[in-house]
Coordinates of C-alpha atoms in Angstrom, one line a residue:
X1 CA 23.4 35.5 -8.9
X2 CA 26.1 36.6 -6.3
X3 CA 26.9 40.2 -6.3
X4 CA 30.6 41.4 -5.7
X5 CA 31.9 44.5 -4.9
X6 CA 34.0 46.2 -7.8
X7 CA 37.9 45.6 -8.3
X8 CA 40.8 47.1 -9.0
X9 CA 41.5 48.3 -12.3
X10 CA 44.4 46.6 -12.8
X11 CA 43.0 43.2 -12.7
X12 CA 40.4 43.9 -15.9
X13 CA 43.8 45.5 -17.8
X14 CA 44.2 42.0 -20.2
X15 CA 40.1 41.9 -20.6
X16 CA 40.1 44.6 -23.7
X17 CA 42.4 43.3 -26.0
X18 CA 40.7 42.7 -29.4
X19 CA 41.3 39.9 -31.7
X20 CA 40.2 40.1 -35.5
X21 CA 40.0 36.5 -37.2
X22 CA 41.8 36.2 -40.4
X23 CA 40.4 35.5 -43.6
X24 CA 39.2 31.3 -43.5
X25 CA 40.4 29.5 -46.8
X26 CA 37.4 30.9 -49.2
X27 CA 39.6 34.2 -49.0
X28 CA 36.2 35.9 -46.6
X29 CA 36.8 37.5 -43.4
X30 CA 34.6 36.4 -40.5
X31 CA 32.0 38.8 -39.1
X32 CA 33.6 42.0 -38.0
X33 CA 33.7 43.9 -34.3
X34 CA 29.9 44.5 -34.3
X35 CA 28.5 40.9 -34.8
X36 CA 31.4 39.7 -32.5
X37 CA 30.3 41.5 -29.9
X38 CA 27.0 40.9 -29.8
X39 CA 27.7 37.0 -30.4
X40 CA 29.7 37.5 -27.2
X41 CA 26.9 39.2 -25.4
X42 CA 24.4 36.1 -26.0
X43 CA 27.1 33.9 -25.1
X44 CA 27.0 35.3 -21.9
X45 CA 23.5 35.8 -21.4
X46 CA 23.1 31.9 -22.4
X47 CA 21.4 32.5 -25.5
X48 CA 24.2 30.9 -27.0
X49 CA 25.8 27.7 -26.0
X50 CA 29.2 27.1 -25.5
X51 CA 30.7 24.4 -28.4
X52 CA 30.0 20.9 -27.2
X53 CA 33.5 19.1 -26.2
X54 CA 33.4 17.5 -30.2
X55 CA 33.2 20.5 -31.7
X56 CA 36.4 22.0 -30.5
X57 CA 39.6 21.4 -29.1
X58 CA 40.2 21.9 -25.1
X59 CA 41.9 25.3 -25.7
X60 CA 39.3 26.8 -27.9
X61 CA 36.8 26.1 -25.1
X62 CA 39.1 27.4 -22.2
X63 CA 39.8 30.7 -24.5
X64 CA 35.8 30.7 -25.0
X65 CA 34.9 30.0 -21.0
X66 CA 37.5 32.4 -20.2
X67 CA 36.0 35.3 -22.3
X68 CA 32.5 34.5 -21.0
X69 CA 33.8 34.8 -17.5
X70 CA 35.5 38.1 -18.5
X71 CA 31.6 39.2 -19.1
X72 CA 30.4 38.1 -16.0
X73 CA 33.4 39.7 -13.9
X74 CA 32.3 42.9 -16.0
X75 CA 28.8 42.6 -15.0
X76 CA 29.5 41.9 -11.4
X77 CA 28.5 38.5 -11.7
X78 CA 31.4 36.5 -9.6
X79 CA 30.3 33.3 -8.4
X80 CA 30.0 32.3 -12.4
X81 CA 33.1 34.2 -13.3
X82 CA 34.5 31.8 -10.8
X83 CA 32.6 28.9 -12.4
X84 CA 34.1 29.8 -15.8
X85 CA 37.6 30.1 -14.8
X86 CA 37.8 27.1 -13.0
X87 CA 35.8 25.1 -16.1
X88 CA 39.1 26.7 -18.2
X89 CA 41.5 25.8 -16.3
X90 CA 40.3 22.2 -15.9
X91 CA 40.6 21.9 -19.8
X92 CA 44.2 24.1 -19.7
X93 CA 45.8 24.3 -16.6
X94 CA 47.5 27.2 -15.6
X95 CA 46.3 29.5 -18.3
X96 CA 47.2 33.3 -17.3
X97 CA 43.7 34.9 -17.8
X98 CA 41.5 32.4 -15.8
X99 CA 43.7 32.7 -13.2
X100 CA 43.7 36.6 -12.9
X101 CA 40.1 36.6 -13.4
X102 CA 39.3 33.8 -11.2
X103 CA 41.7 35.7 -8.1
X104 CA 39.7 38.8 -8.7
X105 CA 36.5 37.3 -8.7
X106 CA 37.3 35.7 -5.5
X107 CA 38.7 39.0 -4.4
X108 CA 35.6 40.9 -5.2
X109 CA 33.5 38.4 -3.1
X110 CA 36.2 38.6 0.0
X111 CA 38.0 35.3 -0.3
X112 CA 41.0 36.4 -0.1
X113 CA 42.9 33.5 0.8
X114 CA 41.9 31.5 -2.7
X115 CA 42.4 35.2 -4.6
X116 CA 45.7 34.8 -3.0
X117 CA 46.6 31.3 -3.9
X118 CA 45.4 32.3 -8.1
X119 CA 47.7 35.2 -7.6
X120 CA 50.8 33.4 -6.6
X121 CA 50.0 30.8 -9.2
X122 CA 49.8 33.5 -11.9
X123 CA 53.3 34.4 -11.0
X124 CA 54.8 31.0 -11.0
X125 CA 53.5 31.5 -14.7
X126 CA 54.6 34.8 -15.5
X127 CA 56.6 36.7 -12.8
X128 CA 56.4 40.3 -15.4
X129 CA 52.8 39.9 -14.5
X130 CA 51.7 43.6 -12.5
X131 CA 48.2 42.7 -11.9
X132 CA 49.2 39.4 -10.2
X133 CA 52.4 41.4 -8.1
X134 CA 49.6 43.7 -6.7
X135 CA 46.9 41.5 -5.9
X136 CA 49.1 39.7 -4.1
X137 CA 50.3 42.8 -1.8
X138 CA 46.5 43.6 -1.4
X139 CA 45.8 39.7 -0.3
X140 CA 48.6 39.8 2.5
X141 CA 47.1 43.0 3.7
X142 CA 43.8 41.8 4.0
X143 CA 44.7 38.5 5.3
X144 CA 47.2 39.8 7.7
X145 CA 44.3 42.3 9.1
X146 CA 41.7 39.3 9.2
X147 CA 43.4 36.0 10.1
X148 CA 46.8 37.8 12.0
X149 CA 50.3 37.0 12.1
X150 CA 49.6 33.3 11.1
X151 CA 47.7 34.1 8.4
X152 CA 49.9 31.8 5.8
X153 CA 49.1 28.2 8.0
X154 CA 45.8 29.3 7.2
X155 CA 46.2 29.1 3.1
X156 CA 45.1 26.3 0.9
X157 CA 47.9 24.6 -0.8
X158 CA 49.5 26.5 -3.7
X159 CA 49.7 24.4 -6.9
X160 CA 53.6 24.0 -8.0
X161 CA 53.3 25.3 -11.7
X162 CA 55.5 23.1 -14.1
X163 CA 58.2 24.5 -16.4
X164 CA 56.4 23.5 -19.1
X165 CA 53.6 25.9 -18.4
X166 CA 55.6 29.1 -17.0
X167 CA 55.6 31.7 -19.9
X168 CA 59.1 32.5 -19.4
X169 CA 60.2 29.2 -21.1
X170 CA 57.5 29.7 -24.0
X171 CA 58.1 29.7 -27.9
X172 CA 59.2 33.9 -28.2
X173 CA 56.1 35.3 -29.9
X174 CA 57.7 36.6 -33.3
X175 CA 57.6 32.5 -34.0
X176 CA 54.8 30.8 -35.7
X177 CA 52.0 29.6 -33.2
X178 CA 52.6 25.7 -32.9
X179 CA 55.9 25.6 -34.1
X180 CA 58.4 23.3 -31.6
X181 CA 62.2 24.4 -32.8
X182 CA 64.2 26.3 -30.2
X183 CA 65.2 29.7 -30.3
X184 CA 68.5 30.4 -32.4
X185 CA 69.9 31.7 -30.0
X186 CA 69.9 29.3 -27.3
X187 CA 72.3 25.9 -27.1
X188 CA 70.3 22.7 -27.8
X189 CA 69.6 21.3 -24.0
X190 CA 70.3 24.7 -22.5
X191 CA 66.6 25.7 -21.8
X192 CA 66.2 22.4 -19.9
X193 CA 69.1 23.1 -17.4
X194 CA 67.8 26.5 -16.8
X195 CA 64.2 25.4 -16.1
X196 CA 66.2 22.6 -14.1
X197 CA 68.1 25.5 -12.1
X198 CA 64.3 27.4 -11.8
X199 CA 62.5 24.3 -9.5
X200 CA 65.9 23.8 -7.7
X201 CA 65.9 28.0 -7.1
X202 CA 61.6 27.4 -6.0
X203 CA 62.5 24.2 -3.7
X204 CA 64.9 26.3 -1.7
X205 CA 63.0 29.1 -1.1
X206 CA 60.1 27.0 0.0
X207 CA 62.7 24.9 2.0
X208 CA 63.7 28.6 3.6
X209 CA 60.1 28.9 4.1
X210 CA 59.4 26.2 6.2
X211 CA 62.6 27.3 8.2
X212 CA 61.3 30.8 9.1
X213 CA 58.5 29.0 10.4
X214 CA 60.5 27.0 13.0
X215 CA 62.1 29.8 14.0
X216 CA 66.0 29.3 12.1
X217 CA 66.4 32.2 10.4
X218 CA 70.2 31.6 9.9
X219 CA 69.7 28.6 8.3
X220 CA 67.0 29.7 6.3
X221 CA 69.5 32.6 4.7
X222 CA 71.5 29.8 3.6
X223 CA 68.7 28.5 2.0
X224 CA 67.7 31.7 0.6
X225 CA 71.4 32.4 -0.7
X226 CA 71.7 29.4 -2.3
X227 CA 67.8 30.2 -4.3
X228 CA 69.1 33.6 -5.1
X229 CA 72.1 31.9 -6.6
X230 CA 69.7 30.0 -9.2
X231 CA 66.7 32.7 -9.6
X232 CA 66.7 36.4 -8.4
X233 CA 63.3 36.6 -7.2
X234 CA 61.7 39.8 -5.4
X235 CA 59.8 37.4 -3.2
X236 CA 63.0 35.6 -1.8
X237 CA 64.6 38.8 -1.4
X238 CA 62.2 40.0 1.3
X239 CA 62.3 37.2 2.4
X240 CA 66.0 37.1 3.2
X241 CA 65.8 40.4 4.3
X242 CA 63.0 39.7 7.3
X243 CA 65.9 37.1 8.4
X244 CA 68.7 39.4 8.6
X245 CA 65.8 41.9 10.4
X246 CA 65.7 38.9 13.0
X247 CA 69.4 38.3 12.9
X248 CA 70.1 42.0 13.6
X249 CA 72.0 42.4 10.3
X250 CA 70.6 45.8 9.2
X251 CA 72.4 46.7 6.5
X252 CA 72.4 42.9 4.9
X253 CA 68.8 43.9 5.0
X254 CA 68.3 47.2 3.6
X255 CA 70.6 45.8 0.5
X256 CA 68.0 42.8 0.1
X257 CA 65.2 45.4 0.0
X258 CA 67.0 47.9 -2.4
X259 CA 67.7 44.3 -4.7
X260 CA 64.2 43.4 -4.5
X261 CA 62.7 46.9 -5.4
X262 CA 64.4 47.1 -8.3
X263 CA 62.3 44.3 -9.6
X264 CA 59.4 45.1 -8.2
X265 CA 59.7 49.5 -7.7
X266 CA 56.3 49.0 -5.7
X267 CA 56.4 45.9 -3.3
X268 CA 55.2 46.8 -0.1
X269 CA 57.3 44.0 1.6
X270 CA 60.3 45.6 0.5
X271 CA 59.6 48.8 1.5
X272 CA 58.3 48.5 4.9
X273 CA 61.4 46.0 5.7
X274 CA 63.8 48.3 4.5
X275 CA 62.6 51.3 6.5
X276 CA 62.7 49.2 9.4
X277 CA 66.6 48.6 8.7
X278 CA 67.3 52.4 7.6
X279 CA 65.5 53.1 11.2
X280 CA 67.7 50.9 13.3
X281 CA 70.8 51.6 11.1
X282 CA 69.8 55.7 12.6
X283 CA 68.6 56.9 9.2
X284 CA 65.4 58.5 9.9
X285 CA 65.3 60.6 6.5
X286 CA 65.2 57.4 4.5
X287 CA 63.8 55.5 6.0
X288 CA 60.8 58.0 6.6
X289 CA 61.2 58.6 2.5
X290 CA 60.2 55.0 2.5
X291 CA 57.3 54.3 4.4
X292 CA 55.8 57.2 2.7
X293 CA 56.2 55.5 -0.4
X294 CA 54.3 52.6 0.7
X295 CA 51.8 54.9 2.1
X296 CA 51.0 55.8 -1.7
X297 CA 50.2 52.6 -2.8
X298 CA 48.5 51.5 0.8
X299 CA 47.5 54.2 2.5
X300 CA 45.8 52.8 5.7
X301 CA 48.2 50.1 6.3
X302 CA 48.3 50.3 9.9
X303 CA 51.7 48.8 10.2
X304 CA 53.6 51.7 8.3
X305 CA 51.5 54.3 9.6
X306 CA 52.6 52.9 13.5
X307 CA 56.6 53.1 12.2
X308 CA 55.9 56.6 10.9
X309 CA 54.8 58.2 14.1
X310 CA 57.7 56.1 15.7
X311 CA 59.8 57.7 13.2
X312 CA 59.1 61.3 13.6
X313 CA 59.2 61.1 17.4
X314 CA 62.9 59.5 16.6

């Protein structure tokens, strides 16, 4: 069994919730907390087999695999965490939890670039997702300090979640669990066009991508632009603003950061770039403000800590 070094918090955060079964159609509840538990516990020991594929549907065995693998994160136990999570998402793809638990599995055993990869997925899911935001800032870091500046032509490809899949178009919760009518409040055929206008907002920022990568960041803010038109996104706003870095358009930059910190108060992207434009655009005080508050949430990253000492010799 393939030890693994402990991870952050965050990641185990959606591991604890509970879930009670309600009474089955004699009117009796099923066994409570206790007996759960422990039928969890021999699950995961394999004293208990998982249902064979007759005996229930695909989802009840991903939620079931996905559980066990939440035991064996828990216990330390990675490599089958990671065997778990993948079995899950072969029989529901893109499902939230296997995903984060699968990323920080790989994270505890230092694969950083497939942790990566399940933590950019997660977001294509659910972008409100914290756990996923962070592991992805802790990925680039460690990436970036083992692989370099070219650490991204070095990643496996990232799968393109459908619209189907991503949480933001699912049924609101406060509606029955199966049920297929839209929300009252939405136009028939207006969901579509704004999942439409989602993968046109994705194709452009990946199309800005590859452009940063040939070296045209000016056309690459056009293709930002146009994304930001269609989806604000944190990630395309850095993005942006480490073009208009390039470009020499400081304060186009600073305002990308500002944009993108407001959805994510944390990023360290957005922080680090924006001190860089306060720093050119002669505002030591803020952008010194800044790069402490990145230090807070990395506080070796070697980058920031170079800028600071350039900063107070400024």
């Amino acid at each position: 069994m393939a030890a693994c070094r402990s991870v952050p918090h965050c990641s185990m955060a959606p591991l604890r919730r509970r879930f009670r079964p309600p009474p089955d159609a004699s009117g009796e509840r099923p066994p409570g907390r206790g007996a759960a538990s422990r039928a969890r516990r021999r699950q995961r020991d394999g004293r208990v087999p998982l249902p064979r594929a007759g005996d229930a549907s695909a989802e009840e065995r991903s939620v079931l695999l996905a559980n066990r693998a939440a035991c064996h994160l828990k216990d330390g136990a990675c490599s089958l965490c990671v065997a778990d999570c993948s079995s899950a998402l072969e029989l529901v793809p893109f499902g939230i939890k296997p995903l984060l638990r699968r990323a920080a599995a790989y994270e505890a055993l230092e694969r950083y670039a497939l942790a990566y990869v399940d933590y950019k997925t997660a977001l294509q899911v659910d972008c409100s997702v914290q756990a996923a935001h962070d592991g992805v800032n802790r990925m680039t870091k460690a990436l970036l300090e083992k692989d370099g500046v070219n650490w991204r032509q070095k990643l496996p490809p990232i799968p393109t979640v459908p619209v189907a899949a991503q949480t933001r178009w699912s049924i609101p919760s406060a509606q029955a669990p199966g049920a297929s009518t839209a929300p009252a409040t939405a136009p028939q055929g207006e969901g579509d066009k704004t999942a439409a206008g989602m993968e046109r907002a994705r194709m452009l920022k990946e199309e800005g991508n590859e452009l940063v990568k040939k070296g045209n960041h000016k056309k690459a803010v056009e293709k930002y632009s146009e994304s930001l038109k269609l989806n604000k996104e944190c990630a395309t706003y850095t993005n942006r603003a480490l073009c208009y870095l390039t470009l020499k358009q400081y304060k186009e930059a600073a305002q990308d950061c500002t944009e993108a910190l407001k959805l994510d108060p944390k990023n360290v992207k957005a922080l680090y770039r924006r001190a860089q434009a306060l720093k050119e655009l002669k505002d030591y005080k803020s952008s010194i403000a800044d790069i402490k508050s990145l230090l807070k949430t990395e506080p070796k990253n070697t980058a920031a800590l170079r800028l600071l000492q350039e900063l107070n010799r400024a």
